[in-house]
mmCIF file of C-alpha atoms in Angstrom:
data_model
loop_
_atom_site.group_PDB
_atom_site.id
_atom_site.type_symbol
_atom_site.label_atom_id
_atom_site.label_comp_id
_atom_site.label_asym_id
_atom_site.label_seq_id
_atom_site.Cartn_x
_atom_site.Cartn_y
_atom_site.Cartn_z
ATOM 1 C CA SER A 88 -42.167 -125.885 -129.036
ATOM 2 C CA GLN A 89 -42.884 -123.471 -126.253
ATOM 3 C CA GLU A 90 -44.125 -120.053 -127.307
ATOM 4 C CA LEU A 91 -45.284 -116.862 -125.705
ATOM 5 C CA GLU A 92 -48.586 -115.430 -126.819
ATOM 6 C CA GLN A 93 -49.293 -111.797 -126.207
ATOM 7 C CA SER A 94 -52.708 -110.222 -126.303
ATOM 8 C CA PRO A 95 -53.945 -108.004 -127.636
ATOM 9 C CA GLN A 96 -51.698 -107.468 -130.630
ATOM 10 C CA SER A 97 -52.708 -103.842 -130.785
ATOM 11 C CA LEU A 98 -54.402 -101.558 -128.313
ATOM 12 C CA ILE A 99 -55.736 -98.018 -128.600
ATOM 13 C CA VAL A 100 -56.803 -96.295 -125.410
ATOM 14 C CA GLN A 101 -57.800 -92.811 -124.373
ATOM 15 C CA GLU A 102 -55.297 -90.928 -122.265
ATOM 16 C CA GLY A 103 -56.048 -91.432 -118.614
ATOM 17 C CA LYS A 104 -57.596 -94.866 -119.030
ATOM 18 C CA ASN A 105 -56.246 -98.082 -117.553
ATOM 19 C CA LEU A 106 -55.149 -100.998 -119.706
ATOM 20 C CA THR A 107 -53.828 -104.548 -119.424
ATOM 21 C CA ILE A 108 -51.567 -106.577 -121.686
ATOM 22 C CA ASN A 109 -51.264 -110.338 -121.257
ATOM 23 C CA CYS A 110 -48.475 -112.791 -121.948
ATOM 24 C CA THR A 111 -49.263 -116.511 -121.849
ATOM 25 C CA SER A 112 -47.197 -119.664 -122.157
ATOM 26 C CA SER A 113 -48.309 -123.260 -122.492
ATOM 27 C CA LYS A 114 -45.554 -124.379 -120.170
ATOM 28 C CA THR A 115 -43.924 -123.198 -116.987
ATOM 29 C CA LEU A 116 -41.724 -120.142 -117.243
ATOM 30 C CA TYR A 117 -38.583 -119.764 -115.194
ATOM 31 C CA GLY A 118 -38.264 -116.042 -115.547
ATOM 32 C CA LEU A 119 -40.536 -113.517 -117.241
ATOM 33 C CA TYR A 120 -39.379 -110.132 -118.490
ATOM 34 C CA TRP A 121 -41.239 -107.149 -119.790
ATOM 35 C CA TYR A 122 -39.672 -104.740 -122.236
ATOM 36 C CA LYS A 123 -40.870 -101.620 -123.947
ATOM 37 C CA GLN A 124 -39.825 -100.525 -127.392
ATOM 38 C CA LYS A 125 -40.379 -96.930 -128.221
ATOM 39 C CA TYR A 126 -41.087 -96.235 -131.843
ATOM 40 C CA GLY A 127 -37.846 -96.135 -133.768
ATOM 41 C CA GLU A 128 -35.715 -97.097 -130.768
ATOM 42 C CA GLY A 129 -34.413 -100.217 -129.083
ATOM 43 C CA LEU A 130 -35.850 -102.190 -126.198
ATOM 44 C CA ILE A 131 -36.061 -100.817 -122.673
ATOM 45 C CA PHE A 132 -36.112 -103.259 -119.786
ATOM 46 C CA LEU A 133 -39.115 -102.711 -117.508
ATOM 47 C CA MET A 134 -39.116 -105.483 -114.929
ATOM 48 C CA MET A 135 -38.487 -109.136 -114.245
ATOM 49 C CA LEU A 136 -40.682 -111.672 -112.451
ATOM 50 C CA GLN A 137 -39.474 -115.025 -111.235
ATOM 51 C CA LYS A 138 -41.715 -116.310 -108.487
ATOM 52 C CA GLY A 139 -45.280 -117.525 -108.832
ATOM 53 C CA GLY A 140 -47.651 -114.848 -107.610
ATOM 54 C CA GLU A 141 -44.985 -112.160 -107.784
ATOM 55 C CA GLU A 142 -46.023 -108.615 -108.503
ATOM 56 C CA LYS A 143 -43.824 -105.617 -109.239
ATOM 57 C CA SER A 144 -44.551 -101.986 -109.904
ATOM 58 C CA HIS A 145 -42.652 -99.181 -111.516
ATOM 59 C CA GLU A 146 -44.326 -95.808 -111.556
ATOM 60 C CA LYS A 147 -47.736 -96.497 -113.095
ATOM 61 C CA ILE A 148 -46.869 -99.889 -114.536
ATOM 62 C CA THR A 149 -47.580 -103.102 -112.613
ATOM 63 C CA ALA A 150 -46.660 -106.593 -113.735
ATOM 64 C CA LYS A 151 -47.845 -109.856 -112.234
ATOM 65 C CA LEU A 152 -46.866 -113.483 -112.703
ATOM 66 C CA ASP A 153 -49.543 -116.042 -111.881
ATOM 67 C CA GLU A 154 -49.071 -118.828 -109.363
ATOM 68 C CA LYS A 155 -48.556 -121.431 -112.068
ATOM 69 C CA LYS A 156 -45.922 -119.232 -113.690
ATOM 70 C CA GLN A 157 -47.558 -119.537 -117.078
ATOM 71 C CA GLN A 158 -49.184 -116.160 -117.472
ATOM 72 C CA SER A 159 -48.154 -112.603 -116.816
ATOM 73 C CA SER A 160 -50.085 -109.389 -117.108
ATOM 74 C CA LEU A 161 -48.853 -105.846 -117.483
ATOM 75 C CA HIS A 162 -51.207 -103.193 -116.191
ATOM 76 C CA ILE A 163 -50.893 -99.477 -116.824
ATOM 77 C CA THR A 164 -52.881 -97.107 -114.660
ATOM 78 C CA ALA A 165 -53.976 -93.693 -115.917
ATOM 79 C CA SER A 166 -52.176 -94.042 -119.245
ATOM 80 C CA GLN A 167 -50.163 -91.163 -120.653
ATOM 81 C CA PRO A 168 -48.794 -90.427 -124.138
ATOM 82 C CA SER A 169 -45.354 -91.457 -122.893
ATOM 83 C CA HIS A 170 -46.664 -94.993 -122.441
ATOM 84 C CA ALA A 171 -47.155 -95.420 -126.182
ATOM 85 C CA GLY A 172 -44.926 -97.988 -127.826
ATOM 86 C CA ILE A 173 -44.563 -101.719 -128.238
ATOM 87 C CA TYR A 174 -44.556 -103.916 -125.148
ATOM 88 C CA LEU A 175 -42.739 -107.196 -125.410
ATOM 89 C CA CYS A 176 -42.606 -110.104 -122.993
ATOM 90 C CA GLY A 177 -39.659 -112.450 -122.891
ATOM 91 C CA ALA A 178 -39.019 -115.539 -120.829
ATOM 92 C CA ASP A 179 -36.568 -118.189 -119.780
ATOM 93 C CA ALA A 180 -38.198 -121.344 -121.072
ATOM 94 C CA GLN A 181 -37.417 -125.043 -120.815
ATOM 95 C CA HIS A 182 -34.254 -126.522 -122.227
ATOM 96 C CA ASP A 183 -32.256 -123.368 -121.680
ATOM 97 C CA LYS A 184 -34.172 -121.383 -124.259
ATOM 98 C CA ILE A 185 -35.072 -117.742 -124.263
ATOM 99 C CA ILE A 186 -38.277 -116.859 -126.048
ATOM 100 C CA PHE A 187 -40.188 -113.692 -126.846
ATOM 101 C CA GLY A 188 -43.761 -112.781 -127.581
ATOM 102 C CA LYS A 189 -44.704 -110.917 -130.763
ATOM 103 C CA GLY A 190 -45.359 -107.675 -128.940
ATOM 104 C CA THR A 191 -48.364 -105.483 -128.231
ATOM 105 C CA ARG A 192 -48.593 -102.141 -129.958
ATOM 106 C CA LEU A 193 -50.043 -99.493 -127.658
ATOM 107 C CA HIS A 194 -51.411 -96.167 -128.902
ATOM 108 C CA ILE A 195 -52.583 -93.471 -126.525
ATOM 109 C CA LEU A 196 -55.158 -91.001 -127.788
ATOM 110 C CA PRO A 197 -55.000 -87.474 -126.359
ATOM 111 C CA ASP B 182 -39.599 -122.290 -141.201
ATOM 112 C CA THR B 183 -37.663 -120.172 -138.765
ATOM 113 C CA ALA B 184 -38.275 -116.459 -139.366
ATOM 114 C CA VAL B 185 -35.075 -115.180 -137.734
ATOM 115 C CA SER B 186 -32.299 -117.704 -137.331
ATOM 116 C CA GLN B 187 -29.006 -117.321 -135.549
ATOM 117 C CA THR B 188 -25.982 -119.570 -135.615
ATOM 118 C CA PRO B 189 -24.432 -120.908 -133.566
ATOM 119 C CA LYS B 190 -26.771 -121.315 -130.616
ATOM 120 C CA TYR B 191 -23.886 -121.858 -128.222
ATOM 121 C CA LEU B 192 -20.352 -120.599 -128.547
ATOM 122 C CA VAL B 193 -17.547 -121.276 -126.087
ATOM 123 C CA THR B 194 -14.203 -119.749 -126.898
ATOM 124 C CA GLN B 195 -10.991 -118.568 -125.319
ATOM 125 C CA MET B 196 -10.021 -115.004 -124.623
ATOM 126 C CA GLY B 197 -8.304 -113.296 -127.496
ATOM 127 C CA ASN B 198 -10.042 -115.307 -130.202
ATOM 128 C CA ASP B 199 -12.067 -113.822 -133.059
ATOM 129 C CA LYS B 200 -15.556 -115.178 -133.634
ATOM 130 C CA SER B 201 -18.631 -114.474 -135.722
ATOM 131 C CA ILE B 202 -22.330 -114.938 -135.120
ATOM 132 C CA LYS B 203 -24.588 -115.182 -138.135
ATOM 133 C CA CYS B 204 -28.159 -113.996 -138.471
ATOM 134 C CA GLU B 205 -30.616 -114.476 -141.283
ATOM 135 C CA GLN B 206 -34.247 -113.463 -141.627
ATOM 136 C CA ASN B 207 -36.678 -114.704 -144.269
ATOM 137 C CA LEU B 208 -39.416 -112.202 -143.487
ATOM 138 C CA GLY B 209 -38.437 -109.629 -146.063
ATOM 139 C CA HIS B 210 -37.886 -107.049 -143.327
ATOM 140 C CA ASP B 211 -35.871 -103.908 -143.960
ATOM 141 C CA THR B 212 -34.382 -103.486 -140.505
ATOM 142 C CA MET B 213 -32.223 -105.832 -138.476
ATOM 143 C CA TYR B 214 -30.787 -105.454 -134.984
ATOM 144 C CA TRP B 215 -28.211 -106.915 -132.663
ATOM 145 C CA TYR B 216 -28.923 -106.895 -128.929
ATOM 146 C CA LYS B 217 -26.780 -107.990 -126.012
ATOM 147 C CA GLN B 218 -28.515 -109.450 -122.969
ATOM 148 C CA ASP B 219 -26.383 -109.126 -119.884
ATOM 149 C CA SER B 220 -26.480 -111.179 -116.701
ATOM 150 C CA LYS B 221 -29.266 -109.007 -115.325
ATOM 151 C CA LYS B 222 -31.392 -109.782 -118.371
ATOM 152 C CA PHE B 223 -31.181 -106.234 -119.705
ATOM 153 C CA LEU B 224 -31.425 -106.134 -123.487
ATOM 154 C CA LYS B 225 -29.121 -103.477 -124.864
ATOM 155 C CA ILE B 226 -29.216 -102.533 -128.494
ATOM 156 C CA MET B 227 -25.848 -102.682 -130.181
ATOM 157 C CA PHE B 228 -26.495 -102.086 -133.845
ATOM 158 C CA SER B 229 -29.320 -101.561 -136.242
ATOM 159 C CA TYR B 230 -29.228 -101.858 -140.000
ATOM 160 C CA ASN B 231 -31.838 -100.570 -142.404
ATOM 161 C CA ASN B 232 -31.429 -101.725 -145.999
ATOM 162 C CA LYS B 233 -27.756 -102.451 -145.437
ATOM 163 C CA GLU B 234 -27.058 -99.093 -143.850
ATOM 164 C CA LEU B 235 -26.050 -98.666 -140.250
ATOM 165 C CA ILE B 236 -28.544 -96.421 -138.477
ATOM 166 C CA ILE B 237 -27.754 -97.044 -134.825
ATOM 167 C CA ASN B 238 -24.332 -97.666 -133.377
ATOM 168 C CA GLU B 239 -24.510 -97.561 -129.622
ATOM 169 C CA THR B 240 -21.384 -97.269 -127.563
ATOM 170 C CA VAL B 241 -19.853 -100.671 -128.066
ATOM 171 C CA PRO B 242 -16.162 -101.527 -128.336
ATOM 172 C CA ASN B 243 -14.569 -101.343 -131.774
ATOM 173 C CA ARG B 244 -13.913 -105.053 -131.460
ATOM 174 C CA PHE B 245 -17.554 -105.559 -132.415
ATOM 175 C CA SER B 246 -18.275 -105.086 -136.085
ATOM 176 C CA PRO B 247 -21.594 -105.782 -137.805
ATOM 177 C CA LYS B 248 -21.589 -106.874 -141.403
ATOM 178 C CA SER B 249 -24.635 -106.934 -143.636
ATOM 179 C CA PRO B 250 -23.999 -108.519 -147.039
ATOM 180 C CA ASP B 251 -27.669 -108.034 -147.931
ATOM 181 C CA LYS B 252 -30.808 -106.973 -146.115
ATOM 182 C CA ALA B 253 -31.638 -110.555 -145.123
ATOM 183 C CA HIS B 254 -28.378 -111.036 -143.235
ATOM 184 C CA LEU B 255 -26.700 -109.208 -140.389
ATOM 185 C CA ASN B 256 -23.638 -110.905 -138.971
ATOM 186 C CA LEU B 257 -21.742 -109.891 -135.860
ATOM 187 C CA HIS B 258 -17.986 -110.266 -135.795
ATOM 188 C CA ILE B 259 -16.083 -109.936 -132.553
ATOM 189 C CA ASN B 260 -12.314 -109.518 -132.388
ATOM 190 C CA SER B 261 -10.047 -110.219 -129.413
ATOM 191 C CA LEU B 262 -12.797 -111.623 -127.230
ATOM 192 C CA GLU B 263 -12.786 -110.677 -123.553
ATOM 193 C CA LEU B 264 -14.368 -112.299 -120.512
ATOM 194 C CA GLY B 265 -16.862 -109.450 -120.294
ATOM 195 C CA ASP B 266 -18.182 -110.284 -123.730
ATOM 196 C CA SER B 267 -19.866 -113.371 -122.292
ATOM 197 C CA ALA B 268 -23.600 -112.874 -122.745
ATOM 198 C CA VAL B 269 -26.533 -113.884 -124.874
ATOM 199 C CA TYR B 270 -26.662 -112.038 -128.179
ATOM 200 C CA PHE B 271 -29.967 -111.649 -129.957
ATOM 201 C CA CYS B 272 -30.599 -110.806 -133.543
ATOM 202 C CA ALA B 273 -33.948 -109.296 -134.494
ATOM 203 C CA SER B 274 -35.686 -107.886 -137.514
ATOM 204 C CA SER B 275 -38.634 -105.588 -138.121
ATOM 205 C CA PRO B 276 -40.486 -104.374 -141.234
ATOM 206 C CA THR B 277 -39.244 -100.850 -140.713
ATOM 207 C CA GLY B 278 -37.437 -99.116 -137.910
ATOM 208 C CA THR B 279 -40.448 -97.177 -136.749
ATOM 209 C CA GLY B 280 -43.687 -98.294 -135.162
ATOM 210 C CA THR B 281 -43.349 -102.004 -135.789
ATOM 211 C CA GLU B 282 -42.549 -104.926 -133.594
ATOM 212 C CA ALA B 283 -39.317 -106.860 -133.785
ATOM 213 C CA PHE B 284 -39.045 -110.576 -134.394
ATOM 214 C CA PHE B 285 -36.232 -112.180 -132.419
ATOM 215 C CA GLY B 286 -33.883 -115.028 -133.123
ATOM 216 C CA GLN B 287 -33.313 -117.711 -130.520
ATOM 217 C CA GLY B 288 -30.142 -116.101 -129.225
ATOM 218 C CA THR B 289 -26.492 -117.094 -129.184
ATOM 219 C CA ARG B 290 -25.053 -117.848 -125.782
ATOM 220 C CA LEU B 291 -21.427 -116.757 -125.889
ATOM 221 C CA THR B 292 -19.063 -117.877 -123.155
ATOM 222 C CA VAL B 293 -15.518 -116.574 -123.114
ATOM 223 C CA VAL B 294 -13.108 -118.561 -120.962
#
């Protein structure tokens, strides 16, 4: 069955540093979504990518979907403590399914 | 072995009906959630249960009532269904409510006609 793999599972970075989180599927994705879960809270929608090669930015967060629509990356520039949390990718997969990755836990060190 | 399972996967029903969606997790997690994904793909948290106690109850209509017979189950009952209730509903679980990732079910696509 189609799955989303996120890497890394956990990430610790110094405040001010850049970082990248990846989300990979073995099959074509029809829509890719990035969410953020703050500790102890629910999911917050960040952005959605649908077209191969698409790139979107929101404040210091940029997400890209590759041309084959099988991999997406989330890049944070000049990380801040407010970026800490769990980042989750979700996708519209084949056969009308919606799937999620396992999440990447991000810690920001002051 | 499915970690978080929801039933049914698809649900088509008429306005005014009462329906339930079931969720079970075999991960031994303490916290379970219900999310609603709207047409814009936003995931909105509806309820969260920790060890059978409600800890989050976002602003949802009273027609929605979560029921947790034990910490492995969190069912969602909906009374007097309306057209606007059509959405995909996701159940999720996590080890605790803080600092841990959530494992999602496959979703229940509810269509109210």
